[in-house]
Amino acid sequence: MTSKDDASLSRKEQILDAAAALFAEKGYYKTTTAEVARSVGVTQPYVFHFFTSKESLYLAVLERAHLRILDAFTTVNAPPEQLAERMGKAFVELLLSHRDEILLVMMSYTTPEPAVRARTRQEFDIIYERVKLRFEQAGLPDAADKASVFIGHGLLIAMSETLDLPHLCRWRDKPSTKF
Amino acid sequence: MTSKDDASLSRKEQILDAAAALFAEKGYYKTTTAEVARSVGVTQPYVFHFFTSKESLYLAVLERAHLRILDAFTTVNAPPEQLAERMGKAFVELLLSHRDEILLVMMSYTTPEPAVRARTRQEFDIIYERVKLRFEQAGLPDAADKASVFIGHGLLIAMSETLDLPHLCRWRDKPSTKF
DNA sequence: CAATAATGATTTATTGATAAATAAATGGAT
DNA sequence: ATCCATTTATTTATCAATAAATCATTATTG
């Protein structure tokens, strides 16, 4: 059930999965289309049968991850005083279930490829607005500020995971009071 | 006074400055040593007269920026209830005076080059510990948590600057209540 | 039912570009 | 004539991307 090269997945999905893992680990420039192909067990040119370019492959991975995050935040339902905490928990759960994709999203803002920047910009804007809206609708004061802090915390988690500096933030021990 | 290709600077310093600007704008992989050279007005191989590799050039830039940040946080002096705010202000001032370097540091955690990761890891650890220590010495409760939030906010600022999404955090308007 | 055509999946082979790094040469100032 | 700054010329490697060939499977016809 650990979703490893499942034969039930379409080639395209397998490629997306492998790409997510590699891009998250090594970043856009250091992962080659050949590696993605090898990781799936196909040849490099075959990747281009499904995606017109390396960039479009990356964007496809990003899109999937973005939708997952947005969905998680939208789905959460909780009373106002627990909302932020529950949304934080949803984020952490996503981090545990789809680590690669989440870290990829949180790191994408540093990828200077214009198309990637543009998409990341747009997606973070959407996520921020969604978080803010939820806080507003719950009647929380300073919703915009709370949304900012929320995302800042997400970035911190991503950094501490990426650099393996767990003591920078301890969401692992007490998953309650955070966020 | 805007420190542009000052002839009074040594070639090595000029190269460091140009590299900082380019690395911050285009990231490690997309900036070439040839561009750095051209930006200074020398030839590409000459860069290797000062730095043994592209990587060591990047690390040198990173080191300089790291020291600047650390120094800024160490220098700030304020009563406990204003400490975080003043340190935040110091960070923002640094962002205004040395934008390239600061953004570079805040983005470096996503550069998968092993040596860069290791250094970034080490430097963020040092910065975090310094911030935490200052909060502790000021007698502030939950110093570790406050240090985390502080750095999270720094990351958010870097992202909102990089993606040009100013409304994600408004440190530009009211520089007081933040941090 | 066998032979064959057509279709889709996938591979082999190749190209063209870019960039880091090295080595050797030049030129001017002591 | 030597030393430092700097350049020209070249090497080597890596990748994304394309084109053409092959293999397998299903559908079609005689």
Short mmCIF file of C-alpha atoms (C1' of nucleotides) in Angstrom, two decimals:
data_model
loop_
_atom_site.label_atom_id
_atom_site.label_comp_id
_atom_site.label_asym_id
_atom_site.label_seq_id
_atom_site.Cartn_x
_atom_site.Cartn_y
_atom_site.Cartn_z
CA MET A 1 0.00 0.00 0.00
CA THR A 2 3.06 2.21 -0.04
CA SER A 3 2.37 3.16 -3.66
CA LYS A 4 5.58 1.88 -5.21
CA ASP A 5 5.72 1.54 -8.98
CA ASP A 6 2.18 0.16 -8.85
CA ALA A 7 1.42 -1.56 -12.11
CA SER A 8 -2.19 -0.44 -11.77
CA LEU A 9 -1.13 3.13 -12.38
CA SER A 10 -0.94 4.49 -15.89
CA ARG A 11 2.48 5.22 -17.28
CA LYS A 12 1.70 8.89 -17.12
CA GLU A 13 0.80 8.69 -13.45
CA GLN A 14 3.90 6.63 -12.72
CA ILE A 15 5.99 9.30 -14.40
CA LEU A 16 4.29 12.02 -12.39
CA ASP A 17 4.98 10.14 -9.17
CA ALA A 18 8.61 9.52 -9.98
CA ALA A 19 9.07 13.10 -11.10
CA ALA A 20 7.53 14.41 -7.88
CA ALA A 21 9.94 12.38 -5.79
CA LEU A 22 12.99 13.38 -7.80
CA PHE A 23 12.10 17.05 -8.19
CA ALA A 24 11.42 17.30 -4.46
CA GLU A 25 14.72 15.68 -3.61
CA LYS A 26 17.02 17.23 -6.18
CA GLY A 27 15.17 20.26 -7.47
CA TYR A 28 14.20 21.19 -11.00
CA TYR A 29 17.61 21.62 -12.56
CA LYS A 30 19.43 18.72 -11.00
CA THR A 31 16.88 16.08 -11.92
CA THR A 32 17.15 14.94 -15.49
CA THR A 33 14.41 13.54 -17.63
CA ALA A 34 16.62 10.47 -17.98
CA GLU A 35 16.50 9.90 -14.23
CA VAL A 36 12.75 10.23 -14.15
CA ALA A 37 12.51 7.71 -16.96
CA ARG A 38 14.94 5.30 -15.34
CA SER A 39 13.10 5.55 -12.05
CA VAL A 40 9.91 4.43 -13.79
CA GLY A 41 11.64 1.88 -15.99
CA VAL A 42 11.17 3.46 -19.40
CA THR A 43 13.51 5.26 -21.73
CA GLN A 44 14.18 8.98 -21.60
CA PRO A 45 12.57 9.98 -24.90
CA TYR A 46 9.39 8.22 -23.88
CA VAL A 47 8.78 10.82 -21.19
CA PHE A 48 8.35 13.30 -24.01
CA HIS A 49 5.55 11.22 -25.38
CA PHE A 50 3.44 12.27 -22.39
CA PHE A 51 4.85 15.70 -21.65
CA THR A 52 5.93 18.20 -24.25
CA SER A 53 8.87 19.39 -22.18
CA LYS A 54 10.62 18.97 -18.87
CA GLU A 55 9.00 22.18 -17.77
CA SER A 56 5.50 20.98 -18.54
CA LEU A 57 6.22 17.81 -16.58
CA TYR A 58 7.23 19.90 -13.60
CA LEU A 59 4.17 22.08 -13.92
CA ALA A 60 1.94 19.02 -14.03
CA VAL A 61 3.46 17.73 -10.80
CA LEU A 62 3.03 21.14 -9.23
CA GLU A 63 -0.60 21.35 -10.27
CA ARG A 64 -1.47 18.01 -8.72
CA ALA A 65 0.20 18.97 -5.45
CA HIS A 66 -1.45 22.35 -5.41
CA LEU A 67 -4.89 20.82 -5.79
CA ARG A 68 -4.18 18.44 -2.95
CA ILE A 69 -3.22 21.25 -0.59
CA LEU A 70 -6.15 23.40 -1.57
CA ASP A 71 -8.52 20.51 -1.13
CA ALA A 72 -7.16 19.69 2.30
CA PHE A 73 -7.67 23.24 3.52
CA THR A 74 -11.12 23.44 2.01
CA THR A 75 -12.29 20.15 3.46
CA VAL A 76 -11.38 20.86 7.08
CA ASN A 77 -14.35 21.73 9.23
CA ALA A 78 -14.03 22.96 12.78
CA PRO A 79 -15.33 25.56 15.21
CA PRO A 80 -13.59 28.95 14.89
CA GLU A 81 -11.31 28.55 17.89
CA GLN A 82 -9.98 25.25 16.53
CA LEU A 83 -9.91 26.11 12.82
CA ALA A 84 -6.27 27.19 12.48
CA GLU A 85 -5.09 24.25 14.51
CA ARG A 86 -7.13 21.80 12.45
CA MET A 87 -5.95 23.26 9.19
CA GLY A 88 -2.40 22.99 10.46
CA LYS A 89 -3.05 19.39 11.30
CA ALA A 90 -4.42 18.80 7.81
CA PHE A 91 -1.24 20.26 6.38
CA VAL A 92 0.91 18.01 8.53
CA GLU A 93 -1.12 14.99 7.50
CA LEU A 94 -0.59 15.91 3.90
CA LEU A 95 3.10 16.25 4.62
CA LEU A 96 3.12 12.73 6.00
CA SER A 97 1.09 11.20 3.18
CA HIS A 98 2.53 13.15 0.23
CA ARG A 99 5.83 14.46 1.50
CA ASP A 100 7.45 14.89 -1.91
CA GLU A 101 4.69 16.94 -3.41
CA ILE A 102 4.23 19.21 -0.42
CA LEU A 103 7.92 19.98 -0.09
CA LEU A 104 8.06 20.55 -3.82
CA VAL A 105 5.35 23.18 -3.60
CA MET A 106 6.95 24.90 -0.63
CA MET A 107 10.27 25.05 -2.46
CA SER A 108 9.04 26.00 -5.91
CA TYR A 109 9.11 29.71 -5.27
CA THR A 110 12.87 29.64 -5.65
CA THR A 111 12.83 28.03 -9.09
CA PRO A 112 13.67 30.86 -11.49
CA GLU A 113 12.08 29.32 -14.56
CA PRO A 114 9.59 32.03 -15.58
CA ALA A 115 6.68 29.67 -16.14
CA VAL A 116 7.30 27.96 -12.82
CA ARG A 117 7.51 31.29 -11.01
CA ALA A 118 4.29 32.45 -12.57
CA ARG A 119 2.42 29.30 -11.59
CA THR A 120 3.85 29.18 -8.10
CA ARG A 121 2.93 32.81 -7.62
CA GLN A 122 -0.60 32.20 -8.75
CA GLU A 123 -1.01 29.08 -6.64
CA PHE A 124 0.35 30.61 -3.46
CA ASP A 125 -1.95 33.53 -3.99
CA ILE A 126 -4.89 31.16 -4.26
CA ILE A 127 -3.86 29.19 -1.20
CA TYR A 128 -3.39 32.36 0.82
CA GLU A 129 -6.76 33.69 -0.21
CA ARG A 130 -8.43 30.42 0.63
CA VAL A 131 -6.84 30.33 4.09
CA LYS A 132 -7.71 33.96 4.71
CA LEU A 133 -11.28 33.44 3.56
CA ARG A 134 -11.76 30.51 5.88
CA PHE A 135 -10.42 32.52 8.82
CA GLU A 136 -12.67 35.42 7.89
CA GLN A 137 -15.75 33.26 7.53
CA ALA A 138 -15.04 31.80 10.96
CA GLY A 139 -15.19 35.35 12.28
CA LEU A 140 -11.59 35.36 13.47
CA PRO A 141 -10.04 38.81 13.97
CA ASP A 142 -7.02 39.80 11.83
CA ALA A 143 -7.71 37.01 9.38
CA ALA A 144 -5.14 38.30 6.89
CA ASP A 145 -2.39 38.37 9.50
CA LYS A 146 -3.32 34.93 10.76
CA ALA A 147 -3.19 33.59 7.21
CA SER A 148 0.28 35.07 6.79
CA VAL A 149 1.53 33.50 9.99
CA PHE A 150 -0.03 30.21 8.95
CA ILE A 151 1.85 30.16 5.65
CA GLY A 152 5.04 31.35 7.29
CA HIS A 153 4.81 28.38 9.60
CA GLY A 154 4.35 26.09 6.61
CA LEU A 155 7.48 27.49 5.01
CA LEU A 156 9.40 26.98 8.22
CA ILE A 157 8.30 23.36 8.42
CA ALA A 158 9.37 22.82 4.84
CA MET A 159 12.77 24.33 5.52
CA SER A 160 13.34 22.37 8.68
CA GLU A 161 12.42 19.18 6.84
CA THR A 162 14.58 20.00 3.84
CA LEU A 163 17.62 20.89 5.91
CA ASP A 164 16.93 18.22 8.50
CA LEU A 165 16.87 20.72 11.34
CA PRO A 166 13.97 19.34 13.38
CA HIS A 167 14.50 21.61 16.37
CA LEU A 168 13.68 24.71 14.31
CA CYS A 169 10.06 23.79 14.84
CA ARG A 170 8.56 20.95 16.78
CA TRP A 171 5.36 20.01 15.06
CA ARG A 172 6.37 16.38 15.42
CA ASP A 173 6.05 16.16 19.21
CA LYS A 174 3.01 18.19 20.14
CA PRO A 175 0.72 18.43 17.15
CA SER A 176 -1.86 20.35 19.16
CA THR A 177 -0.87 23.86 20.20
CA LYS A 178 0.93 24.72 16.99
CA PHE A 179 -0.41 26.79 14.11
CA MET B 1 26.35 55.49 -3.08
CA THR B 2 24.36 52.69 -4.60
CA SER B 3 27.49 50.52 -4.84
CA LYS B 4 27.56 49.90 -8.57
CA ASP B 5 30.70 48.44 -10.14
CA ASP B 6 32.77 50.71 -7.91
CA ALA B 7 36.31 50.86 -9.21
CA SER B 8 37.52 51.16 -5.66
CA LEU B 9 36.49 47.58 -4.99
CA SER B 10 38.89 44.74 -5.64
CA ARG B 11 38.11 42.48 -8.54
CA LYS B 12 37.29 39.74 -6.11
CA GLU B 13 34.77 41.91 -4.30
CA GLN B 14 33.27 43.05 -7.58
CA ILE B 15 32.84 39.43 -8.56
CA LEU B 16 31.21 38.63 -5.22
CA ASP B 17 28.78 41.51 -5.65
CA ALA B 18 27.86 40.57 -9.18
CA ALA B 19 27.50 36.93 -8.21
CA ALA B 20 25.22 37.83 -5.30
CA ALA B 21 22.93 39.80 -7.58
CA LEU B 22 22.78 37.12 -10.24
CA PHE B 23 22.46 34.15 -7.90
CA ALA B 24 19.65 35.92 -6.03
CA GLU B 25 17.83 36.71 -9.23
CA LYS B 26 18.33 33.52 -11.21
CA GLY B 27 19.38 30.94 -8.68
CA TYR B 28 22.48 28.77 -8.56
CA TYR B 29 21.97 26.67 -11.66
CA LYS B 30 20.66 29.28 -14.02
CA THR B 31 23.43 31.78 -13.47
CA THR B 32 26.56 30.95 -15.38
CA THR B 33 30.08 31.90 -14.48
CA ALA B 34 30.20 33.61 -17.85
CA GLU B 35 27.36 35.91 -16.84
CA VAL B 36 29.03 36.78 -13.58
CA ALA B 37 32.20 37.60 -15.49
CA ARG B 38 30.40 39.64 -18.09
CA SER B 39 28.53 41.56 -15.42
CA VAL B 40 31.86 42.58 -13.89
CA GLY B 41 33.55 43.12 -17.22
CA VAL B 42 36.10 40.33 -17.18
CA THR B 43 36.29 37.03 -19.01
CA GLN B 44 34.80 33.82 -17.74
CA PRO B 45 37.99 31.89 -17.00
CA TYR B 46 39.24 34.77 -14.90
CA VAL B 47 36.57 34.09 -12.31
CA PHE B 48 38.37 30.83 -11.66
CA HIS B 49 41.49 32.73 -10.78
CA PHE B 50 39.74 33.87 -7.60
CA PHE B 51 37.43 30.97 -6.90
CA THR B 52 38.28 27.34 -7.47
CA SER B 53 34.77 26.50 -8.66
CA LYS B 54 31.33 27.92 -9.23
CA GLU B 55 30.30 26.26 -6.00
CA SER B 56 33.01 27.91 -3.95
CA LEU B 57 31.99 31.26 -5.41
CA TYR B 58 28.43 30.65 -4.30
CA LEU B 59 29.56 29.59 -0.85
CA ALA B 60 31.65 32.74 -0.51
CA VAL B 61 28.65 34.88 -1.35
CA LEU B 62 26.56 32.94 1.14
CA GLU B 63 29.13 33.34 3.87
CA ARG B 64 29.28 37.10 3.51
CA ALA B 65 25.50 37.39 3.62
CA HIS B 66 25.27 35.08 6.61
CA LEU B 67 27.72 37.19 8.59
CA ARG B 68 25.75 40.31 7.77
CA ILE B 69 22.52 38.83 9.08
CA LEU B 70 24.12 37.44 12.19
CA ASP B 71 25.79 40.75 12.89
CA ALA B 72 22.54 42.65 12.48
CA PHE B 73 20.75 40.45 14.99
CA THR B 74 23.62 40.58 17.42
CA THR B 75 23.98 44.35 17.27
CA VAL B 76 20.33 45.21 18.00
CA ASN B 77 19.80 46.41 21.53
CA ALA B 78 16.35 46.99 22.98
CA PRO B 79 14.23 46.36 26.07
CA PRO B 80 12.64 42.88 26.17
CA GLU B 81 9.18 43.98 25.05
CA GLN B 82 10.62 45.65 21.94
CA LEU B 83 13.37 43.18 21.13
CA ALA B 84 11.55 41.04 18.56
CA GLU B 85 10.16 44.09 16.84
CA ARG B 86 13.57 45.76 16.67
CA MET B 87 15.25 42.63 15.37
CA GLY B 88 12.55 42.39 12.75
CA LYS B 89 13.24 45.98 11.81
CA ALA B 90 16.94 45.22 11.57
CA PHE B 91 16.12 42.37 9.20
CA VAL B 92 13.96 44.62 7.05
CA GLU B 93 16.70 47.25 6.94
CA LEU B 94 19.13 44.59 5.81
CA LEU B 95 16.63 43.56 3.17
CA LEU B 96 16.52 47.13 1.92
CA SER B 97 20.29 47.66 1.96
CA HIS B 98 21.42 44.21 0.78
CA ARG B 99 18.38 42.74 -0.89
CA ASP B 100 20.25 40.29 -3.10
CA GLU B 101 22.23 38.70 -0.33
CA ILE B 102 19.32 38.39 2.06
CA LEU B 103 17.01 36.81 -0.48
CA LEU B 104 19.84 34.52 -1.51
CA VAL B 105 20.20 33.25 2.03
CA MET B 106 16.48 32.76 2.49
CA MET B 107 16.30 30.79 -0.74
CA SER B 108 19.44 28.72 -0.39
CA TYR B 109 17.76 25.92 1.50
CA THR B 110 16.26 24.71 -1.74
CA THR B 111 19.59 24.43 -3.57
CA PRO B 112 20.29 20.70 -3.66
CA GLU B 113 24.05 20.97 -4.08
CA PRO B 114 25.30 18.98 -1.07
CA ALA B 115 27.90 21.52 0.01
CA VAL B 116 25.37 24.33 -0.26
CA ARG B 117 22.81 22.38 1.74
CA ALA B 118 25.32 21.63 4.44
CA ARG B 119 26.38 25.24 4.76
CA THR B 120 22.85 26.58 4.67
CA ARG B 121 21.84 24.10 7.29
CA GLN B 122 24.68 25.11 9.53
CA GLU B 123 24.07 28.81 9.05
CA PHE B 124 20.35 28.65 9.69
CA ASP B 125 21.06 26.66 12.79
CA ILE B 126 23.43 29.37 13.99
CA ILE B 127 20.99 32.16 13.18
CA TYR B 128 18.15 30.35 14.94
CA GLU B 129 20.26 29.75 18.02
CA ARG B 130 21.36 33.37 18.09
CA VAL B 131 17.77 34.61 17.85
CA LYS B 132 16.62 32.16 20.49
CA LEU B 133 19.47 33.11 22.80
CA ARG B 134 18.67 36.79 22.52
CA PHE B 135 15.01 36.12 23.32
CA GLU B 136 16.02 33.95 26.26
CA GLN B 137 18.46 36.49 27.63
CA ALA B 138 15.73 39.10 27.43
CA GLY B 139 13.69 36.83 29.67
CA LEU B 140 10.94 36.32 27.11
CA PRO B 141 8.74 33.25 27.65
CA ASP B 142 8.72 30.52 24.98
CA ALA B 143 11.89 31.87 23.42
CA ALA B 144 12.29 28.85 21.14
CA ASP B 145 8.77 29.21 19.76
CA LYS B 146 9.22 32.92 19.27
CA ALA B 147 12.46 32.32 17.41
CA SER B 148 10.67 29.85 15.12
CA VAL B 149 7.88 32.30 14.37
CA PHE B 150 10.48 34.99 13.76
CA ILE B 151 12.28 32.91 11.16
CA GLY B 152 9.01 31.75 9.62
CA HIS B 153 8.12 35.37 9.12
CA GLY B 154 11.47 36.00 7.47
CA LEU B 155 10.85 33.15 5.06
CA LEU B 156 7.42 34.52 4.25
CA ILE B 157 8.85 37.94 3.50
CA ALA B 158 11.43 36.37 1.22
CA MET B 159 8.75 34.44 -0.62
CA SER B 160 6.44 37.40 -1.01
CA GLU B 161 9.37 39.43 -2.37
CA THR B 162 10.52 36.69 -4.70
CA LEU B 163 7.07 36.03 -6.12
CA ASP B 164 6.09 39.68 -5.99
CA LEU B 165 3.05 38.99 -3.84
CA PRO B 166 3.21 41.96 -1.46
CA HIS B 167 -0.18 41.35 0.13
CA LEU B 168 1.01 38.04 1.61
CA CYS B 169 2.60 40.10 4.33
CA ARG B 170 2.56 43.85 4.82
CA TRP B 171 5.82 44.73 6.48
CA ARG B 172 6.12 47.64 4.06
CA ASP B 173 3.20 49.70 5.42
CA LYS B 174 3.30 49.36 9.17
CA PRO B 175 6.82 48.42 10.23
CA SER B 176 5.82 48.56 13.88
CA THR B 177 3.49 45.80 15.01
CA LYS B 178 5.03 43.07 12.93
CA PHE B 179 7.47 40.41 14.13
"C1'" DC C 1 -9.10 -20.04 -38.89
"C1'" DA C 2 -4.91 -18.40 -40.65
"C1'" DA C 3 -2.66 -14.44 -42.70
"C1'" DT C 4 -2.26 -9.75 -42.64
"C1'" DA C 5 -2.88 -5.07 -41.84
"C1'" DA C 6 -3.25 -1.36 -38.60
"C1'" DT C 7 -2.49 0.81 -34.12
"C1'" DG C 8 -0.30 1.99 -30.04
"C1'" DA C 9 3.60 1.46 -26.93
"C1'" DT C 10 8.31 1.85 -26.48
"C1'" DT C 11 13.19 1.81 -27.94
"C1'" DT C 12 17.68 2.98 -30.40
"C1'" DA C 13 20.26 6.36 -32.30
"C1'" DT C 14 21.38 11.03 -32.85
"C1'" DT C 15 21.59 16.06 -32.68
"C1'" DG C 16 22.45 20.57 -31.00
"C1'" DA C 17 23.31 23.49 -27.32
"C1'" DT C 18 25.27 25.01 -23.20
"C1'" DA C 19 28.45 25.47 -19.57
"C1'" DA C 20 32.27 24.45 -16.33
"C1'" DA C 21 36.93 24.02 -16.16
"C1'" DT C 22 41.96 23.95 -17.90
"C1'" DA C 23 45.97 25.42 -20.33
"C1'" DA C 24 48.52 28.27 -22.72
"C1'" DA C 25 49.40 32.86 -24.45
"C1'" DT C 26 49.62 38.07 -24.16
"C1'" DG C 27 50.53 42.51 -22.40
"C1'" DG C 28 51.73 46.00 -19.44
"C1'" DA C 29 54.01 47.70 -15.39
"C1'" DT C 30 57.85 47.55 -12.30
"C1'" DA D 1 63.49 40.51 -17.71
"C1'" DT D 2 60.12 39.22 -14.49
"C1'" DC D 3 55.58 39.33 -12.37
"C1'" DC D 4 50.75 40.06 -12.07
"C1'" DA D 5 46.42 40.68 -14.42
"C1'" DT D 6 43.90 39.04 -17.90
"C1'" DT D 7 42.62 36.90 -22.37
"C1'" DT D 8 42.09 33.41 -26.25
"C1'" DA D 9 41.47 28.94 -27.37
"C1'" DT D 10 40.02 24.45 -26.26
"C1'" DT D 11 38.33 20.36 -23.83
"C1'" DT D 12 34.99 17.55 -21.83
"C1'" DA D 13 30.56 16.52 -20.19
"C1'" DT D 14 25.84 16.73 -19.78
"C1'" DC D 15 21.09 17.22 -21.33
"C1'" DA D 16 16.86 18.19 -23.51
"C1'" DA D 17 14.68 17.15 -27.50
"C1'" DT D 18 13.72 14.83 -32.21
"C1'" DA D 19 13.37 11.28 -35.58
"C1'" DA D 20 13.21 6.98 -37.03
"C1'" DA D 21 12.86 2.15 -36.10
"C1'" DT D 22 10.93 -1.97 -33.60
"C1'" DC D 23 7.92 -4.74 -30.96
"C1'" DA D 24 3.52 -6.29 -29.38
"C1'" DT D 25 -1.31 -6.48 -29.59
"C1'" DT D 26 -5.57 -6.20 -31.49
"C1'" DA D 27 -8.63 -5.87 -35.49
"C1'" DT D 28 -9.65 -7.27 -40.35
"C1'" DT D 29 -10.01 -9.77 -44.29
"C1'" DG D 30 -9.76 -13.80 -47.44
#
